[in-house]
PDB file of C-alpha atoms in Angstrom:
ATOM      1  CA  MET I  36     135.169 169.973 112.856  1.00  0.00           C
ATOM      2  CA  THR I  37     132.440 170.874 111.209  1.00  0.00           C
ATOM      3  CA  ASP I  38     129.358 170.310 111.688  1.00  0.00           C
ATOM      4  CA  HIS I  39     128.227 167.023 110.267  1.00  0.00           C
ATOM      5  CA  PRO I  40     124.404 165.856 110.431  1.00  0.00           C
ATOM      6  CA  LEU I  41     125.886 162.224 111.767  1.00  0.00           C
ATOM      7  CA  ALA I  42     127.241 164.511 114.495  1.00  0.00           C
ATOM      8  CA  PHE I  43     124.256 165.889 115.524  1.00  0.00           C
ATOM      9  CA  GLU I  44     122.350 163.021 115.084  1.00  0.00           C
ATOM     10  CA  HIS I  45     124.772 160.868 117.121  1.00  0.00           C
ATOM     11  CA  ALA I  46     124.503 163.816 119.961  1.00  0.00           C
ATOM     12  CA  ALA I  47     120.850 163.284 120.125  1.00  0.00           C
ATOM     13  CA  LEU I  48     120.860 159.351 120.159  1.00  0.00           C
ATOM     14  CA  LEU I  49     123.585 159.734 123.216  1.00  0.00           C
ATOM     15  CA  ARG I  50     120.844 162.046 125.006  1.00  0.00           C
ATOM     16  CA  HIS I  51     118.011 159.632 124.567  1.00  0.00           C
ATOM     17  CA  LEU I  52     120.191 156.707 125.580  1.00  0.00           C
ATOM     18  CA  ALA I  53     121.075 158.742 128.835  1.00  0.00           C
ATOM     19  CA  THR I  54     117.211 159.217 129.382  1.00  0.00           C
ATOM     20  CA  VAL I  55     116.600 155.662 128.420  1.00  0.00           C
ATOM     21  CA  GLN I  56     119.554 154.709 130.903  1.00  0.00           C
ATOM     22  CA  ARG I  57     118.419 156.732 133.884  1.00  0.00           C
ATOM     23  CA  ARG I  58     114.723 155.768 133.544  1.00  0.00           C
ATOM     24  CA  CYS I  59     115.878 151.852 133.545  1.00  0.00           C
ATOM     25  CA  ASP I  60     117.800 152.779 136.516  1.00  0.00           C
ATOM     26  CA  GLU I  61     115.010 154.606 138.320  1.00  0.00           C
ATOM     27  CA  LEU I  62     112.739 151.062 137.427  1.00  0.00           C
ATOM     28  CA  LEU I  63     115.480 149.000 138.706  1.00  0.00           C
ATOM     29  CA  GLN I  64     115.652 150.727 141.620  1.00  0.00           C
ATOM     30  CA  ARG I  65     111.767 150.511 142.243  1.00  0.00           C
ATOM     31  CA  GLN I  66     111.668 146.877 141.631  1.00  0.00           C
ATOM     32  CA  ALA I  67     114.673 145.864 143.901  1.00  0.00           C
ATOM     33  CA  ALA I  68     112.487 148.094 146.883  1.00  0.00           C
ATOM     34  CA  ASP I  69     109.261 146.253 145.856  1.00  0.00           C
ATOM     35  CA  MET I  70     111.342 142.934 146.095  1.00  0.00           C
ATOM     36  CA  ALA I  71     112.647 143.731 149.296  1.00  0.00           C
ATOM     37  CA  HIS I  72     109.159 144.975 150.634  1.00  0.00           C
ATOM     38  CA  MET I  73     107.552 142.128 149.447  1.00  0.00           C
ATOM     39  CA  ARG I  74     110.544 139.820 150.765  1.00  0.00           C
ATOM     40  CA  ALA I  75     109.729 141.537 154.253  1.00  0.00           C
ATOM     41  CA  GLU I  76     105.884 141.137 153.771  1.00  0.00           C
ATOM     42  CA  ASN I  77     106.569 137.231 153.079  1.00  0.00           C
ATOM     43  CA  MET I  78     108.699 136.810 156.182  1.00  0.00           C
ATOM     44  CA  LYS I  79     106.010 138.520 158.375  1.00  0.00           C
ATOM     45  CA  LEU I  80     103.698 136.173 156.938  1.00  0.00           C
ATOM     46  CA  ARG I  81     105.515 133.099 157.741  1.00  0.00           C
ATOM     47  CA  ALA I  82     106.236 134.145 161.072  1.00  0.00           C
ATOM     48  CA  ALA I  83     102.278 134.729 161.542  1.00  0.00           C
ATOM     49  CA  ILE I  84     101.974 131.375 160.419  1.00  0.00           C
ATOM     50  CA  ILE I  85     104.382 129.692 162.327  1.00  0.00           C
ATOM     51  CA  ALA I  86     103.339 131.556 165.500  1.00  0.00           C
ATOM     52  CA  ARG I  87      99.707 130.288 164.368  1.00  0.00           C
ATOM     53  CA  ASP I  88     100.689 126.363 163.758  1.00  0.00           C
ATOM     54  CA  THR I  89     102.773 126.423 166.980  1.00  0.00           C
ATOM     55  CA  ALA I  90      99.754 128.105 169.002  1.00  0.00           C
ATOM     56  CA  LEU I  91      97.435 125.045 167.241  1.00  0.00           C
ATOM     57  CA  ALA I  92     100.088 122.794 168.495  1.00  0.00           C
ATOM     58  CA  TRP I  93     100.393 123.789 171.778  1.00  0.00           C
ATOM     59  CA  ALA I  94      96.328 123.670 172.194  1.00  0.00           C
ATOM     60  CA  GLU I  95      96.283 120.141 170.987  1.00  0.00           C
ATOM     61  CA  GLU I  96      98.928 118.908 173.094  1.00  0.00           C
ATOM     62  CA  ASP I  97      96.875 120.385 176.152  1.00  0.00           C
ATOM     63  CA  ARG I  98      93.735 118.904 174.846  1.00  0.00           C
ATOM     64  CA  ALA I  99      95.326 115.276 174.162  1.00  0.00           C
ATOM     65  CA  ALA I 100      96.339 115.809 178.058  1.00  0.00           C
ATOM     66  CA  LEU I 101      93.324 117.104 179.379  1.00  0.00           C
ATOM     67  CA  ALA I 102      91.275 113.767 177.255  1.00  0.00           C
ATOM     68  CA  ALA I 103      94.370 111.843 179.325  1.00  0.00           C
ATOM     69  CA  ALA I 104      93.794 112.996 182.358  1.00  0.00           C
ATOM     70  CA  THR I 105      89.774 112.851 182.623  1.00  0.00           C
ATOM     71  CA  PRO I 106      88.956 109.576 180.808  1.00  0.00           C
ATOM     72  CA  GLY I 107      85.530 109.346 179.388  1.00  0.00           C
ATOM     73  CA  LEU I 108      85.244 113.333 179.262  1.00  0.00           C
ATOM     74  CA  ALA I 109      83.740 113.114 175.491  1.00  0.00           C
ATOM     75  CA  PRO I 110      80.801 111.237 176.778  1.00  0.00           C
ATOM     76  CA  ARG I 111      80.423 113.011 179.874  1.00  0.00           C
ATOM     77  CA  VAL I 112      79.929 116.264 177.783  1.00  0.00           C
ATOM     78  CA  VAL I 113      77.596 114.666 175.665  1.00  0.00           C
ATOM     79  CA  LEU I 114      75.623 113.160 179.010  1.00  0.00           C
ATOM     80  CA  ALA I 115      75.519 116.605 180.202  1.00  0.00           C
ATOM     81  CA  ARG I 116      73.924 117.891 177.213  1.00  0.00           C
ATOM     82  CA  LYS I 117      71.342 115.432 177.454  1.00  0.00           C
ATOM     83  CA  VAL I 118      70.750 116.047 181.180  1.00  0.00           C
ATOM     84  CA  SER I 119      70.333 120.006 179.914  1.00  0.00           C
ATOM     85  CA  GLU I 120      67.680 119.145 177.250  1.00  0.00           C
ATOM     86  CA  LEU I 121      65.646 116.258 179.327  1.00  0.00           C
ATOM     87  CA  SER I 122      65.451 118.881 182.623  1.00  0.00           C
ATOM     88  CA  ALA I 123      63.988 121.468 179.979  1.00  0.00           C
ATOM     89  CA  ARG I 124      61.551 118.582 178.591  1.00  0.00           C
ATOM     90  CA  LEU I 125      60.545 117.820 182.379  1.00  0.00           C
ATOM     91  CA  GLN I 126      60.006 121.703 183.342  1.00  0.00           C
ATOM     92  CA  ASP I 127      57.723 121.663 180.412  1.00  0.00           C
ATOM     93  CA  LEU I 128      55.992 118.566 181.521  1.00  0.00           C
ATOM     94  CA  MET I 129      55.498 119.638 184.878  1.00  0.00           C
ATOM     95  CA  ARG I 130      54.188 123.139 184.034  1.00  0.00           C
ATOM     96  CA  GLU I 131      51.796 121.421 181.556  1.00  0.00           C
ATOM     97  CA  ARG I 132      50.721 119.216 184.092  1.00  0.00           C
ATOM     98  CA  LEU I 133      49.841 121.979 186.808  1.00  0.00           C
ATOM     99  CA  ARG I 134      48.237 123.813 184.419  1.00  0.00           C
ATOM    100  CA  PRO I 135      44.380 122.872 185.364  1.00  0.00           C
ATOM    101  CA  PRO I 136      41.562 122.363 182.865  1.00  0.00           C
ATOM    102  CA  MET I 137      39.345 125.594 182.093  1.00  0.00           C
ATOM    103  CA  SER I 138      36.543 123.488 183.548  1.00  0.00           C
ATOM    104  CA  GLN I 139      38.508 123.377 187.213  1.00  0.00           C
ATOM    105  CA  LEU I 140      38.630 127.107 187.549  1.00  0.00           C
ATOM    106  CA  PRO I 141      36.784 128.487 190.378  1.00  0.00           C
ATOM    107  CA  GLY I 142      33.191 130.211 189.430  1.00  0.00           C
ATOM    108  CA  ARG I 143      34.384 132.890 186.914  1.00  0.00           C
ATOM    109  CA  ALA I 144      34.733 132.929 183.474  1.00  0.00           C
ATOM    110  CA  VAL I 145      39.058 133.437 183.042  1.00  0.00           C
ATOM    111  CA  ALA I 146      40.354 133.778 179.781  1.00  0.00           C
ATOM    112  CA  PRO I 147      43.042 131.420 178.912  1.00  0.00           C
ATOM    113  CA  GLN I 148      45.906 134.047 178.920  1.00  0.00           C
ATOM    114  CA  ALA I 149      45.021 134.993 182.395  1.00  0.00           C
ATOM    115  CA  ALA I 150      44.484 131.683 183.742  1.00  0.00           C
ATOM    116  CA  GLY I 151      47.927 130.695 181.815  1.00  0.00           C
ATOM    117  CA  ALA I 152      49.532 134.199 183.910  1.00  0.00           C
ATOM    118  CA  GLU I 153      48.459 132.970 187.555  1.00  0.00           C
ATOM    119  CA  LEU I 154      49.335 129.455 186.790  1.00  0.00           C
ATOM    120  CA  SER I 155      53.117 130.417 185.685  1.00  0.00           C
ATOM    121  CA  THR I 156      53.386 133.045 188.680  1.00  0.00           C
ATOM    122  CA  LEU I 157      51.968 129.987 190.970  1.00  0.00           C
ATOM    123  CA  GLU I 158      54.305 127.584 189.638  1.00  0.00           C
ATOM    124  CA  ALA I 159      57.321 129.871 190.114  1.00  0.00           C
ATOM    125  CA  SER I 160      56.450 130.505 193.592  1.00  0.00           C
ATOM    126  CA  ILE I 161      56.541 127.024 194.340  1.00  0.00           C
ATOM    127  CA  VAL I 162      59.257 126.212 192.591  1.00  0.00           C
ATOM    128  CA  ALA I 163      61.170 129.266 194.027  1.00  0.00           C
ATOM    129  CA  ALA I 164      60.139 128.267 197.135  1.00  0.00           C
ATOM    130  CA  ASP I 165      61.737 126.711 200.160  1.00  0.00           C
ATOM    131  CA  LEU I 166      58.859 125.307 202.284  1.00  0.00           C
ATOM    132  CA  VAL I 167      54.906 125.474 200.616  1.00  0.00           C
ATOM    133  CA  ILE I 168      52.493 126.799 203.356  1.00  0.00           C
ATOM    134  CA  CYS I 169      49.256 126.481 201.564  1.00  0.00           C
ATOM    135  CA  GLN I 170      45.701 127.702 203.652  1.00  0.00           C
ATOM    136  CA  THR I 171      43.440 124.639 202.626  1.00  0.00           C
ATOM    137  CA  GLY I 172      40.292 126.621 202.279  1.00  0.00           C
ATOM    138  CA  CYS I 173      42.198 128.778 199.731  1.00  0.00           C
ATOM    139  CA  LEU I 174      42.712 126.336 197.378  1.00  0.00           C
ATOM    140  CA  SER I 175      40.531 124.802 194.501  1.00  0.00           C
ATOM    141  CA  HIS I 176      40.227 121.039 194.901  1.00  0.00           C
ATOM    142  CA  GLY I 177      42.360 120.523 191.829  1.00  0.00           C
ATOM    143  CA  ALA I 178      45.486 123.132 193.080  1.00  0.00           C
ATOM    144  CA  PHE I 179      45.603 121.256 196.703  1.00  0.00           C
ATOM    145  CA  TRP I 180      46.539 118.535 194.714  1.00  0.00           C
ATOM    146  CA  ARG I 181      48.737 119.682 192.170  1.00  0.00           C
ATOM    147  CA  VAL I 182      50.771 121.372 194.921  1.00  0.00           C
ATOM    148  CA  GLN I 183      50.708 118.558 197.011  1.00  0.00           C
ATOM    149  CA  ASP I 184      52.036 116.757 194.141  1.00  0.00           C
ATOM    150  CA  HIS I 185      54.954 119.190 193.243  1.00  0.00           C
ATOM    151  CA  CYS I 186      55.658 119.203 196.773  1.00  0.00           C
ATOM    152  CA  LYS I 187      56.201 115.257 196.636  1.00  0.00           C
ATOM    153  CA  ARG I 188      58.016 115.285 193.246  1.00  0.00           C
ATOM    154  CA  THR I 189      60.372 117.822 194.327  1.00  0.00           C
ATOM    155  CA  GLY I 190      60.960 116.848 197.954  1.00  0.00           C
ATOM    156  CA  LYS I 191      60.558 120.090 199.473  1.00  0.00           C
ATOM    157  CA  THR I 192      58.085 120.298 202.921  1.00  0.00           C
ATOM    158  CA  CYS I 193      54.688 121.249 202.586  1.00  0.00           C
ATOM    159  CA  VAL I 194      52.813 122.325 205.219  1.00  0.00           C
ATOM    160  CA  MET I 195      48.797 122.670 205.234  1.00  0.00           C
ATOM    161  CA  VAL I 196      47.377 125.226 207.525  1.00  0.00           C
ATOM    162  CA  GLU I 197      43.658 124.993 208.322  1.00  0.00           C
ATOM    163  CA  GLN I 198      43.516 128.245 210.868  1.00  0.00           C
ATOM    164  CA  PRO I 199      45.751 130.599 209.178  1.00  0.00           C
ATOM    165  CA  ALA I 200      45.643 133.265 212.074  1.00  0.00           C
ATOM    166  CA  THR I 201      47.350 131.181 214.229  1.00  0.00           C
ATOM    167  CA  PHE I 202      50.310 130.500 211.914  1.00  0.00           C
ATOM    168  CA  ARG I 203      53.176 132.761 211.484  1.00  0.00           C
ATOM    169  CA  VAL I 204      55.565 133.714 208.720  1.00  0.00           C
ATOM    170  CA  VAL I 205      58.990 131.370 209.520  1.00  0.00           C
ATOM    171  CA  ARG I 206      61.803 131.822 207.504  1.00  0.00           C
ATOM    172  CA  ILE I 207      64.332 128.504 206.478  1.00  0.00           C
ATOM    173  CA  HIS I 208      67.798 129.022 205.776  1.00  0.00           C
ATOM    174  CA  ARG I 209      69.008 125.851 203.941  1.00  0.00           C
ATOM    175  CA  ASP I 210      72.036 126.242 205.715  1.00  0.00           C
ATOM    176  CA  ALA I 211      70.484 125.954 208.869  1.00  0.00           C
ATOM    177  CA  VAL I 212      68.580 123.135 208.133  1.00  0.00           C
ATOM    178  CA  ALA I 213      71.567 121.624 206.380  1.00  0.00           C
ATOM    179  CA  VAL I 214      73.295 122.158 209.878  1.00  0.00           C
ATOM    180  CA  ASP I 215      70.570 120.583 212.115  1.00  0.00           C
ATOM    181  CA  GLN I 216      70.408 117.409 210.135  1.00  0.00           C
ATOM    182  CA  GLU I 217      74.020 116.189 210.371  1.00  0.00           C
TER     183      GLU I 217
END
């Protein structure tokens, strides 16, 4: 056989073809691996969606069962929110009503911040108390009526004492009072 230029070119083309075929095989294998990975990821995502939809369906069934078991639940929730809002508004109005005008503060000029702090302390003490005991000589005329009015509105027992020296501190527990009333 002679070395013919076509034989050399044919051999070169066969080598190049083999290289291209290997590269195509590698690309096909990578594509197949990528597709398998994407299929697996797709399967996981579908499973997650099914789990989410199932949980939502169960939650909806539970909510429907709860709504059926407690008729009027939605209006009750709305009413409970409204009661909370009205209660907060009532507290604001009570604070406003308990605050004395600057002209009624006893004998000294008090900055508005100081007066507000004293009144909030008085109000907080009255609200937290189970029983209000006042020494009538120590209260200003306006505070006396505000404390009495607060006791009437909240149903708390209010005792006015003229001689504090003869009075001792008495602790009243609500449980003991409830048992005594029955």
